[in-house]
Coordinates of C-alpha atoms and ligand atoms in Angstrom, one line a residue:
M1 CA -13.6 7.8 -30.6
S2 CA -14.7 8.6 -27.5
E3 CA -13.9 12.2 -26.5
L4 CA -14.7 14.0 -23.7
I5 CA -13.6 17.7 -21.4
I6 CA -13.5 18.5 -18.3
N7 CA -14.2 22.3 -18.2
N8 CA -12.7 25.1 -16.1
G9 CA -11.4 23.0 -13.1
F10 CA -9.1 23.5 -10.4
V11 CA -6.4 21.2 -11.4
Y12 CA -4.0 20.2 -8.7
D13 CA -1.8 18.1 -11.1
P14 CA 1.8 18.6 -8.5
L15 CA 3.7 15.6 -11.2
N16 CA 3.3 18.3 -13.7
R17 CA 3.7 21.3 -11.2
I18 CA 0.1 22.5 -11.8
N19 CA -1.0 23.9 -8.7
G20 CA -4.7 25.2 -8.8
E21 CA -4.6 26.7 -12.0
K22 CA -7.8 27.0 -14.1
M23 CA -7.8 24.7 -16.8
D24 CA -9.1 22.1 -19.5
I25 CA -8.3 19.2 -19.5
C26 CA -9.0 16.8 -22.7
I27 CA -9.6 13.1 -23.1
R28 CA -9.4 10.6 -26.3
D29 CA -9.8 7.2 -26.0
G30 CA -9.3 6.8 -22.1
K31 CA -5.6 9.0 -22.1
I32 CA -4.8 12.4 -21.8
V33 CA -4.4 14.7 -25.3
K34 CA -3.8 18.2 -25.7
T35 CA -7.1 18.8 -27.5
V36 CA -10.2 17.5 -28.6
K37 CA -12.6 18.3 -32.0
D38 CA -15.7 17.3 -31.1
P39 CA -16.4 15.8 -27.8
A40 CA -19.4 13.4 -26.9
M41 CA -19.2 14.9 -23.3
V42 CA -18.8 18.2 -21.4
V43 CA -18.1 17.7 -17.9
D44 CA -18.2 21.4 -16.2
A45 CA -16.0 21.4 -13.3
S46 CA -16.2 25.2 -12.8
G47 CA -16.0 25.7 -8.9
M48 CA -14.3 22.6 -8.0
V49 CA -10.8 21.1 -7.5
V50 CA -9.8 18.6 -10.0
M51 CA -6.9 16.0 -9.6
P52 CA -5.5 12.3 -10.9
G53 CA -7.9 9.7 -9.7
G54 CA -6.4 8.1 -6.2
V55 CA -3.9 5.9 -5.9
D56 CA -3.4 3.7 -3.1
I57 CA 0.4 1.8 -3.0
H58 CA -0.4 -0.6 -0.1
S59 CA -4.2 -1.6 0.6
H60 CA -5.0 -5.6 1.5
I61 CA -8.0 -6.1 -0.7
A62 CA -7.9 -9.2 -1.8
G63 CA -6.1 -12.8 -1.6
G64 CA -5.9 -15.7 1.6
E65 CA -5.7 -13.2 4.7
V66 CA -8.5 -10.7 3.0
D67 CA -10.4 -13.8 2.4
T68 CA -9.9 -15.7 5.7
G69 CA -10.7 -12.7 7.7
R70 CA -14.4 -12.2 5.8
L71 CA -14.6 -16.1 7.1
L72 CA -13.9 -15.6 10.6
R73 CA -15.6 -12.5 11.0
P74 CA -19.4 -12.6 10.0
E75 CA -20.4 -9.4 12.7
D76 CA -17.7 -7.6 10.2
H77 CA -20.1 -8.2 7.5
V78 CA -24.3 -7.5 9.6
K79 CA -23.6 -4.2 10.5
D80 CA -22.8 -2.9 6.7
V81 CA -25.0 -4.0 4.1
E82 CA -24.7 -2.7 0.6
V83 CA -27.9 -3.2 -1.7
K84 CA -27.9 -3.8 -5.3
T85 CA -28.8 -1.1 -7.5
A86 CA -29.8 -1.0 -11.1
V87 CA -25.9 -0.5 -11.9
T88 CA -24.1 -2.2 -9.0
R89 CA -24.1 -5.4 -6.8
S90 CA -24.9 -6.1 -3.6
G91 CA -22.1 -6.7 -1.2
V92 CA -21.1 -6.3 2.5
G93 CA -18.5 -4.5 4.0
F94 CA -16.7 -2.5 6.9
S95 CA -13.3 -3.9 7.5
I96 CA -13.0 -6.5 5.0
P97 CA -15.8 -5.7 2.0
S98 CA -16.5 -8.2 -0.7
T99 CA -15.0 -7.4 -3.9
F100 CA -17.5 -5.4 -5.1
T101 CA -18.5 -3.1 -2.7
T102 CA -14.2 -2.6 -2.4
G103 CA -14.1 -1.7 -5.8
Y104 CA -17.6 0.7 -5.9
R105 CA -16.1 2.7 -2.6
Y106 CA -12.8 3.6 -3.6
S107 CA -14.1 4.8 -6.5
K108 CA -17.5 6.9 -4.8
M109 CA -14.0 8.4 -3.2
G110 CA -12.0 9.1 -6.4
Y111 CA -9.4 6.4 -6.2
T112 CA -8.8 5.1 -9.2
T113 CA -5.9 2.5 -8.5
V114 CA -5.4 0.4 -5.4
M115 CA -2.4 -2.4 -4.8
N116 CA -2.7 -5.2 -2.7
P117 CA 0.4 -5.7 -0.9
S118 CA 0.8 -9.1 -0.6
T119 CA 0.8 -12.1 -1.7
P120 CA 1.8 -15.9 -0.9
P121 CA 3.0 -16.7 -4.3
L122 CA 1.3 -20.0 -4.2
Q123 CA -2.2 -18.2 -3.3
A124 CA -1.1 -15.6 -6.4
R125 CA -3.7 -17.1 -8.6
H126 CA -6.6 -16.3 -6.2
T127 CA -5.3 -13.6 -5.2
H128 CA -5.5 -12.5 -8.9
E129 CA -8.9 -13.6 -9.1
E130 CA -10.1 -11.7 -6.2
L131 CA -8.8 -8.7 -7.9
I132 CA -10.2 -9.3 -11.2
D133 CA -13.6 -9.3 -9.5
T134 CA -12.7 -5.8 -7.7
P135 CA -14.4 -3.3 -9.9
M136 CA -13.7 0.6 -10.9
I137 CA -9.8 0.2 -10.0
D138 CA -6.6 -0.9 -11.5
K139 CA -4.9 -3.1 -9.4
G140 CA -1.4 -5.0 -8.7
T141 CA -0.2 -7.4 -6.0
Y142 CA 3.0 -7.6 -4.4
P143 CA 4.3 -11.5 -3.8
L144 CA 5.9 -12.0 -0.5
L145 CA 9.4 -13.2 -1.2
G146 CA 11.7 -12.0 2.3
D147 CA 11.4 -15.3 3.4
W148 CA 10.7 -17.6 0.2
W149 CA 13.4 -20.5 0.4
I150 CA 15.2 -20.6 -2.6
S151 CA 16.0 -16.5 -2.2
L152 CA 17.4 -17.5 1.0
E153 CA 19.2 -20.1 0.1
H154 CA 21.2 -17.7 -2.5
I155 CA 21.6 -15.1 -0.1
R156 CA 23.4 -17.8 1.9
D157 CA 25.4 -19.2 -1.1
G158 CA 26.1 -15.6 -2.3
L159 CA 24.6 -15.5 -5.7
L160 CA 23.2 -12.6 -6.6
E161 CA 22.9 -13.1 -10.0
E162 CA 20.9 -16.1 -9.5
N163 CA 18.8 -14.5 -7.3
A164 CA 18.2 -11.7 -9.6
A165 CA 17.5 -14.1 -11.8
H166 CA 15.2 -16.0 -9.8
I167 CA 13.3 -13.4 -8.2
A168 CA 12.6 -12.2 -12.5
W169 CA 10.7 -15.8 -12.5
M170 CA 8.8 -15.4 -9.8
L171 CA 7.6 -12.0 -10.6
K172 CA 6.5 -13.6 -13.6
A173 CA 5.2 -17.2 -12.5
A174 CA 3.2 -14.8 -9.8
R175 CA 2.1 -11.4 -11.7
G176 CA 3.8 -9.6 -9.5
Y177 CA 4.6 -5.7 -9.0
A178 CA 7.2 -5.4 -6.6
I179 CA 9.1 -7.4 -3.8
K180 CA 7.3 -7.9 -0.8
I181 CA 9.6 -8.2 2.5
V182 CA 7.8 -9.2 5.7
N183 CA 9.4 -9.3 9.2
P184 CA 12.3 -10.5 6.9
G185 CA 13.6 -14.0 8.6
G186 CA 10.8 -13.8 11.2
L187 CA 8.3 -15.5 9.4
E188 CA 10.8 -18.8 8.6
A189 CA 12.1 -18.8 12.3
W190 CA 7.8 -18.4 12.9
G191 CA 7.6 -22.1 11.1
F192 CA 9.2 -23.4 14.4
G193 CA 7.5 -21.5 17.3
R194 CA 10.4 -18.4 16.9
N195 CA 10.7 -15.1 15.8
V196 CA 13.7 -13.3 14.7
H197 CA 14.3 -9.6 16.9
S198 CA 16.9 -7.4 15.6
L199 CA 18.8 -7.2 12.0
D200 CA 21.4 -9.3 13.2
D201 CA 19.4 -12.5 15.1
V202 CA 20.3 -15.4 12.9
V203 CA 17.2 -17.0 10.9
P204 CA 17.2 -20.7 11.9
N205 CA 18.4 -23.4 9.3
F206 CA 19.8 -20.5 6.8
G207 CA 22.6 -18.9 9.1
I208 CA 21.8 -15.2 7.4
T209 CA 20.3 -12.4 9.0
P210 CA 17.5 -10.1 8.6
R211 CA 19.9 -7.4 7.6
E212 CA 21.6 -9.6 4.9
I213 CA 18.0 -10.9 3.3
V214 CA 16.7 -6.9 3.6
R215 CA 20.1 -6.0 1.4
G216 CA 20.4 -8.9 -0.5
L217 CA 16.8 -8.2 -1.8
C218 CA 17.5 -4.7 -2.5
K219 CA 20.2 -5.7 -4.4
V220 CA 18.6 -7.4 -6.5
N221 CA 15.8 -4.7 -6.5
T222 CA 18.0 -2.2 -8.7
M223 CA 20.1 -5.6 -11.1
L224 CA 16.6 -5.6 -12.1
N225 CA 15.6 -2.0 -12.5
L226 CA 11.5 -2.9 -11.0
P227 CA 9.5 0.4 -11.2
H228 CA 9.2 0.1 -7.2
T229 CA 11.7 -0.3 -4.7
I230 CA 11.4 -3.1 -2.0
H231 CA 8.9 -3.0 0.2
V232 CA 9.4 -3.8 3.5
H233 CA 7.1 -4.5 6.8
T234 CA 9.9 -4.2 9.5
N235 CA 11.5 -6.7 12.3
N236 CA 9.4 -5.6 16.0
L237 CA 6.8 -4.5 14.2
G238 CA 4.3 -3.4 16.7
Q239 CA 6.6 -3.8 19.8
P240 CA 8.1 -0.9 22.4
G241 CA 11.1 0.9 20.9
N242 CA 10.7 -0.3 17.6
Y243 CA 11.9 2.5 15.9
V244 CA 15.4 1.4 16.1
T245 CA 14.7 -1.3 14.5
A246 CA 13.4 1.2 11.7
L247 CA 16.0 2.9 11.7
E248 CA 18.6 0.5 11.3
T249 CA 16.2 -0.7 8.8
M250 CA 16.5 2.6 6.7
K251 CA 20.5 2.6 7.5
C252 CA 21.4 -0.6 6.6
V253 CA 20.4 -0.2 2.7
E254 CA 21.7 3.4 2.7
D255 CA 25.4 2.4 0.8
L256 CA 23.0 0.9 -1.7
A257 CA 21.4 3.9 -3.1
R258 CA 22.0 5.6 -6.8
E259 CA 22.1 9.2 -7.3
D260 CA 18.4 10.5 -5.3
K261 CA 17.0 7.0 -5.9
P262 CA 15.0 5.6 -3.3
V263 CA 15.9 2.3 -2.7
I264 CA 13.8 1.0 0.0
H265 CA 10.1 1.6 0.9
I266 CA 9.1 1.0 4.7
T267 CA 5.4 0.9 4.7
H268 CA 3.1 1.2 7.7
I269 CA 5.6 3.2 9.3
Q270 CA 3.3 4.2 12.7
F271 CA 3.5 0.8 13.9
C272 CA 7.5 1.0 13.7
A273 CA 7.7 3.8 15.5
F274 CA 7.5 3.6 19.2
K275 CA 9.9 4.5 21.7
G276 CA 9.6 3.7 25.2
E277 CA 10.5 0.4 26.9
D278 CA 7.0 -1.0 27.5
W279 CA 3.1 0.0 26.9
G280 CA 2.7 1.1 30.0
R281 CA 5.8 4.0 28.7
I282 CA 5.1 4.0 24.7
K283 CA 5.3 7.7 23.2
S284 CA 6.5 8.4 19.9
G285 CA 9.5 8.2 17.7
A286 CA 7.9 10.4 15.2
E287 CA 10.5 12.9 15.4
D288 CA 13.2 10.7 14.7
I289 CA 12.2 9.4 12.0
A290 CA 11.0 12.0 10.1
N291 CA 14.7 13.4 11.0
Y292 CA 16.2 10.5 9.2
V293 CA 13.8 10.6 6.3
N294 CA 14.2 14.7 5.9
N295 CA 18.3 14.4 5.5
H296 CA 17.9 11.2 3.4
S297 CA 16.7 10.4 -0.2
H298 CA 17.1 6.8 -0.7
V299 CA 13.3 5.9 1.5
T300 CA 10.4 6.3 0.8
L301 CA 7.0 5.6 3.4
D302 CA 3.8 5.4 4.0
V303 CA 1.9 5.8 7.4
G304 CA -0.6 3.0 8.4
Q305 CA -3.1 5.7 10.3
V306 CA -4.5 4.7 13.0
V307 CA -8.4 5.7 13.1
F308 CA -10.6 5.1 16.3
T309 CA -12.8 2.5 14.6
D310 CA -13.6 -1.6 15.0
T311 CA -11.2 -3.0 12.2
T312 CA -9.8 -6.5 11.0
T313 CA -5.8 -7.3 11.5
M314 CA -4.1 -8.9 9.0
T315 CA -0.4 -9.6 8.1
A316 CA 1.9 -12.5 7.2
D317 CA 3.7 -11.3 10.1
G318 CA 2.5 -14.5 11.8
P319 CA 4.2 -13.9 15.1
F320 CA 3.0 -10.5 15.6
Q321 CA -0.3 -11.9 15.2
F322 CA 0.0 -14.2 17.8
G323 CA 1.4 -11.3 20.3
L324 CA -1.7 -9.5 19.0
Y325 CA -3.8 -12.4 20.2
H326 CA -2.4 -12.8 23.3
I327 CA -3.0 -8.9 23.8
T328 CA -6.6 -9.0 23.1
G329 CA -7.9 -12.3 23.9
N330 CA -9.8 -12.1 20.6
K331 CA -10.7 -14.7 18.2
W332 CA -7.4 -15.9 15.3
I333 CA -6.5 -17.5 13.1
N334 CA -2.8 -18.1 11.9
H335 CA -1.5 -19.9 8.8
D336 CA 1.6 -21.2 7.4
V337 CA 1.7 -20.8 3.4
E338 CA 4.4 -24.3 2.8
T339 CA 7.7 -23.0 2.2
E340 CA 6.8 -19.7 1.6
T341 CA 5.5 -17.4 4.2
S342 CA 2.8 -17.2 7.1
G343 CA -0.1 -14.9 8.1
G344 CA -2.4 -14.1 11.4
I345 CA -5.6 -12.2 11.2
V346 CA -6.8 -10.9 14.6
P347 CA -10.4 -8.3 15.4
F348 CA -9.2 -5.3 16.7
T349 CA -10.6 -2.0 18.3
Y350 CA -9.4 0.9 18.1
K351 CA -10.3 3.0 21.3
R352 CA -10.0 7.0 22.2
S353 CA -9.9 6.3 25.8
S354 CA -6.7 3.6 25.3
S355 CA -3.2 5.4 25.7
V356 CA -1.4 3.2 23.4
H357 CA -4.1 3.5 20.6
A358 CA -4.5 7.6 20.8
T359 CA -1.1 7.5 20.9
Q360 CA -1.1 5.6 17.4
W361 CA -3.2 7.9 15.9
S362 CA -0.9 10.8 17.3
I363 CA 2.7 9.2 15.7
A364 CA 1.1 8.5 12.1
L365 CA -0.2 12.6 12.0
E366 CA 3.1 13.8 13.5
I367 CA 5.5 11.5 10.6
M368 CA 3.3 12.9 7.9
L369 CA 3.6 16.4 9.5
L370 CA 7.1 16.6 10.3
I371 CA 8.5 15.4 7.2
K372 CA 9.4 18.0 5.1
D373 CA 8.8 16.5 1.5
P374 CA 5.5 15.1 1.0
W375 CA 6.9 13.3 -2.0
K376 CA 8.5 10.9 0.7
V377 CA 5.4 10.4 2.8
L378 CA 2.0 8.6 1.5
M379 CA -0.9 8.3 3.0
T380 CA -2.3 5.0 3.5
T381 CA -4.3 2.9 6.8
D382 CA -2.7 -0.2 6.2
H383 CA -6.5 -1.2 5.3
P384 CA -7.7 -2.7 7.3
N385 CA -4.8 -3.1 10.2
A386 CA -4.8 0.7 10.5
G387 CA -8.7 1.4 9.8
P388 CA -10.6 1.0 7.0
F389 CA -9.3 2.6 3.8
F390 CA -13.2 4.7 3.6
Y391 CA -11.9 7.0 6.9
Y392 CA -9.2 8.1 4.0
P393 CA -11.7 11.2 4.1
K394 CA -11.5 11.8 7.6
I395 CA -7.8 11.2 7.7
M396 CA -6.8 13.9 4.8
S397 CA -9.3 16.6 7.1
W398 CA -6.5 15.9 9.8
Y399 CA -3.9 16.6 7.1
I400 CA -5.3 19.6 5.7
S401 CA -6.8 21.1 8.9
K402 CA -5.2 21.8 12.7
K403 CA -9.0 22.5 13.6
A404 CA -9.9 19.1 12.5
R405 CA -6.7 17.3 14.5
E406 CA -7.2 19.6 17.8
N407 CA -11.1 18.5 17.7
M408 CA -10.1 14.7 18.0
L409 CA -7.0 15.5 20.5
K410 CA -9.6 17.0 23.0
K411 CA -11.6 13.1 22.8
V412 CA -8.2 10.9 23.1
N413 CA -6.7 9.6 26.3
K414 CA -5.6 12.2 28.5
R415 CA -1.8 11.0 28.8
A416 CA -1.8 10.4 25.3
R417 CA -3.0 13.8 24.8
K418 CA 0.0 15.2 26.7
K419 CA 2.3 13.3 25.2
S420 CA 1.3 13.8 21.6
L421 CA 3.6 16.5 19.5
L422 CA 0.5 17.5 17.7
P423 CA -0.4 20.9 19.3
S424 CA 3.5 21.8 18.9
I425 CA 2.7 21.3 14.8
D426 CA 0.7 24.0 12.9
R427 CA 1.9 22.4 9.3
E428 CA -1.7 22.0 7.3
L429 CA -1.3 20.5 3.8
S430 CA -2.3 22.1 0.9
L431 CA -4.6 21.0 -1.8
Y432 CA -1.2 20.6 -3.7
E433 CA 0.3 18.8 -1.1
L434 CA -2.6 16.3 -0.5
A435 CA -2.6 15.6 -4.3
I436 CA 0.8 14.1 -3.6
V437 CA 0.1 11.9 -0.8
T438 CA -2.7 10.6 -1.9
R439 CA -2.0 10.1 -5.8
A440 CA 1.0 11.7 -7.1
G441 CA 3.5 10.4 -4.8
Q442 CA 2.1 7.2 -4.5
A443 CA 1.8 6.6 -8.4
K444 CA 5.8 8.0 -8.4
A445 CA 7.0 5.3 -5.5
L446 CA 5.4 2.7 -7.7
G447 CA 6.9 3.9 -11.1
L448 CA 3.5 4.0 -12.7
K449 CA 4.7 6.2 -14.9
D450 CA 0.9 6.8 -16.9
K451 CA -1.0 7.2 -13.6
G452 CA -0.8 10.0 -11.0
H453 CA -0.8 12.7 -13.2
L454 CA -3.1 14.8 -15.8
G455 CA -0.4 15.4 -18.3
V456 CA -0.6 14.4 -22.2
G457 CA -0.7 10.8 -22.3
A458 CA -1.3 9.6 -18.9
D459 CA -4.3 7.6 -18.0
A460 CA -7.5 9.7 -18.3
D461 CA -8.3 8.6 -14.5
I462 CA -9.1 11.6 -12.8
A463 CA -11.3 12.8 -9.5
I464 CA -13.2 16.2 -9.4
Y465 CA -14.2 17.3 -5.8
N466 CA -17.2 19.9 -5.1
I467 CA -14.4 22.1 -3.2
N468 CA -13.4 25.7 -4.5
P469 CA -10.4 26.8 -3.4
E470 CA -10.9 30.6 -3.9
R471 CA -14.0 30.8 -2.4
T472 CA -13.5 28.5 1.1
D473 CA -10.4 27.4 3.3
P474 CA -10.7 23.7 3.2
A475 CA -8.5 24.5 6.2
K476 CA -11.3 26.2 8.1
K477 CA -14.4 24.8 6.2
F478 CA -13.0 20.8 6.7
V479 CA -16.0 19.3 7.5
S480 CA -17.4 20.2 4.1
A481 CA -13.6 19.4 2.7
R482 CA -14.0 15.7 4.5
K483 CA -18.1 15.4 2.5
A484 CA -16.7 16.3 -0.7
F485 CA -13.5 13.3 -0.9
D486 CA -16.0 11.0 0.6
R487 CA -18.1 11.6 -2.5
A488 CA -16.7 12.7 -5.2
A489 CA -18.6 14.5 -8.0
Y490 CA -17.2 13.1 -10.8
T491 CA -14.8 9.5 -11.0
I492 CA -13.4 9.3 -14.5
K493 CA -11.9 6.0 -15.1
G494 CA -10.1 4.9 -18.4
G495 CA -12.0 8.3 -19.8
E496 CA -15.5 7.2 -19.0
I497 CA -17.5 8.7 -16.0
V498 CA -18.4 6.6 -13.2
V499 CA -19.4 8.2 -10.4
K500 CA -21.2 11.1 -10.3
D501 CA -21.8 13.1 -7.2
G502 CA -20.6 10.2 -5.2
E503 CA -23.0 7.6 -6.7
I504 CA -21.5 4.7 -9.2
V505 CA -23.1 5.4 -12.5
K506 CA -21.4 2.8 -14.5
Q507 CA -19.3 -0.3 -13.6
V508 CA -16.0 -0.9 -15.6
F509 CA -13.1 -3.3 -14.5
G510 CA -9.5 -2.0 -14.7
K511 CA -6.3 -3.8 -15.6
T512 CA -4.1 -5.9 -13.4
H513 CA -0.6 -4.4 -13.7
W514 CA 2.4 -6.4 -13.2
V515 CA 6.2 -6.8 -13.5
E516 CA 8.0 -8.2 -17.1
V517 CA 11.6 -8.7 -16.7
E518 CA 13.4 -9.2 -19.7
C519 CA 16.9 -10.1 -18.9
A520 CA 19.8 -8.4 -20.8
R521 CA 22.7 -10.8 -20.8
D522 CA 22.8 -14.6 -22.5
H523 CA 24.6 -15.5 -19.3
C524 CA 21.2 -14.3 -17.3
R525 CA 18.9 -17.0 -19.6
I526 CA 21.6 -20.0 -18.5
T527 CA 21.3 -18.8 -15.2
R528 CA 17.4 -18.6 -15.4
A529 CA 17.3 -22.2 -17.3
Q530 CA 19.7 -23.4 -14.3
A531 CA 17.6 -21.9 -11.9
N532 CA 14.1 -23.4 -13.2
A533 CA 15.6 -26.5 -12.8
N534 CA 16.8 -26.5 -9.5
I535 CA 13.0 -25.1 -8.8
K536 CA 12.0 -28.1 -10.3
K537 CA 13.3 -30.5 -8.1
K538 CA 12.7 -28.7 -4.7
F539 CA 9.2 -28.5 -5.6
K540 CA 9.2 -32.3 -6.0
D541 CA 10.8 -32.1 -2.6
Y542 CA 8.7 -29.6 -0.6
W543 CA 5.6 -28.4 -2.7
T544 CA 2.2 -29.7 -2.8
V545 CA 2.1 -28.2 -6.4
E546 CA 3.3 -29.2 -9.2
Y547 CA 6.3 -27.0 -11.0
E548 CA 4.6 -26.9 -14.5
N549 CA 1.2 -25.6 -12.7
Y550 CA 3.0 -22.9 -10.5
P551 CA 2.8 -20.0 -12.6
I552 CA -0.1 -17.9 -13.4
R553 CA -0.9 -17.8 -17.1
E554 CA -1.1 -14.6 -18.7
G555 CA -4.6 -14.9 -20.1
F556 CA -6.0 -15.9 -16.4
L557 CA -5.9 -12.4 -15.7
H558 CA -8.9 -10.5 -17.2
S559 CA -7.2 -7.1 -18.4
S560 CA -3.2 -7.8 -18.0
A561 CA -0.9 -4.5 -18.5
P562 CA 2.5 -6.0 -18.3
L563 CA 5.4 -3.3 -17.2
A564 CA 8.8 -4.5 -19.2
V565 CA 11.6 -3.5 -17.8
K566 CA 15.2 -4.8 -19.2
A567 CA 17.5 -6.0 -16.3
D568 CA 21.2 -5.2 -15.8
I569 CA 21.7 -8.7 -15.7
Ligands
ZN601 ZN1 -0.2 -4.3 4.9

């Protein structure tokens, strides 16, 4: 039995409504408990902030596109080398760090859970191999199912229950955590050099629309009682005027919401919040997006905050990446995965001197600050698309300090500065709100009940930061707050101290979260058996992999953490 007590810190635990109270946190065997008798170790957190470990709902850290990005960009690695220590392995990193470096860098910032937001089901085995290889954090991945042939056929034929049974099988086969939808219908069209441009365009070969795909999978998500909602990258991402598409995507599932629960998560909303007819006239759609989200409770968002740096863009949205290649003229890779999805990688530099990039930077901040309820909007950079994740502390300083935002605003393109809504926004997130947008809200949106809080029974994943809210105002002392978030005083993972004073002191390996759906009715089991017969035939016809070799055995995962859910079918 291993016991630990964290004494006397200022605790920010929004899921349990604890707002900066001085209290002790007790840990036994990797879980938070009420009391400990004889703690093996005492952590003195006097004058420091104690929060649940950071949770990241959307960060590309593993799998085919990340790997291809690594191959495409040796220059990304050479400038950022991590040497081996007594505890840690060597590695490289900047925008596409190696697996070990990824784990260490998250852990040093007090992060303990990171979800990899997309994997083609066919490549899930390799995605898991890399996630297993990523130390320090718990993880999971979302299979790309928005352009998946069998699912599209079910939607076309109105076979809702069959589709649900099939997706349940797919989630298990890929050991996936959520349904990921990227440019619905557009990836299938891209297989033929085309795209879709609105929710009501027709998807070639299937005769259905993106609207039907989003609605169909949203219904499936509810039928299966999945812990997270559908996770959607909208159509027309990265196009001027696309805030309309983002709003329509949210509206198109409004009637499917039950009670006040979210049914859709729109990811990296910044990339879908552009107003204006062309790049020259681009402006912010943040107010429209925020107004809608403030008046509806069926949506959660993550922002995809731009930071000014060199990075690598990567997405399953093949046609978008083709467009980006034409804009930048940079080297690029495009990739098609059998009947499942596409993908592209393009290096990219966000410049303060660019009117478009500076507007994007401003849009993401505006959305974060204009949405009143912090549980609805989460901090991400869509790592590495809008910037590498290790910029989080800098972003947190923009959230908590108007002064920090003004300092950056002074340095950006004049035209963008003139258009920015930021000067009119005085809001500064409190530490309590910051804990929501970086951990509590992320865990809640994911339906990870043992994460993102410090109540009895929670996983003992904890971050301690050297900020004394009694003595300093983080809004004024934002530079020292940023440094504190950059190098956690302590990170505790599964009840063990793994980071001290911003350095890794122990290497651990986290769990892989995935969802195991159990059907409630016999009918569903029969449907699933029939569906499997159908899939077998499809595999013979269209896949290079045998049906029997496709699913990943649970034993393949290093530390499997299935979340069992009972479906309504
Ligand atoms: Zn992404």
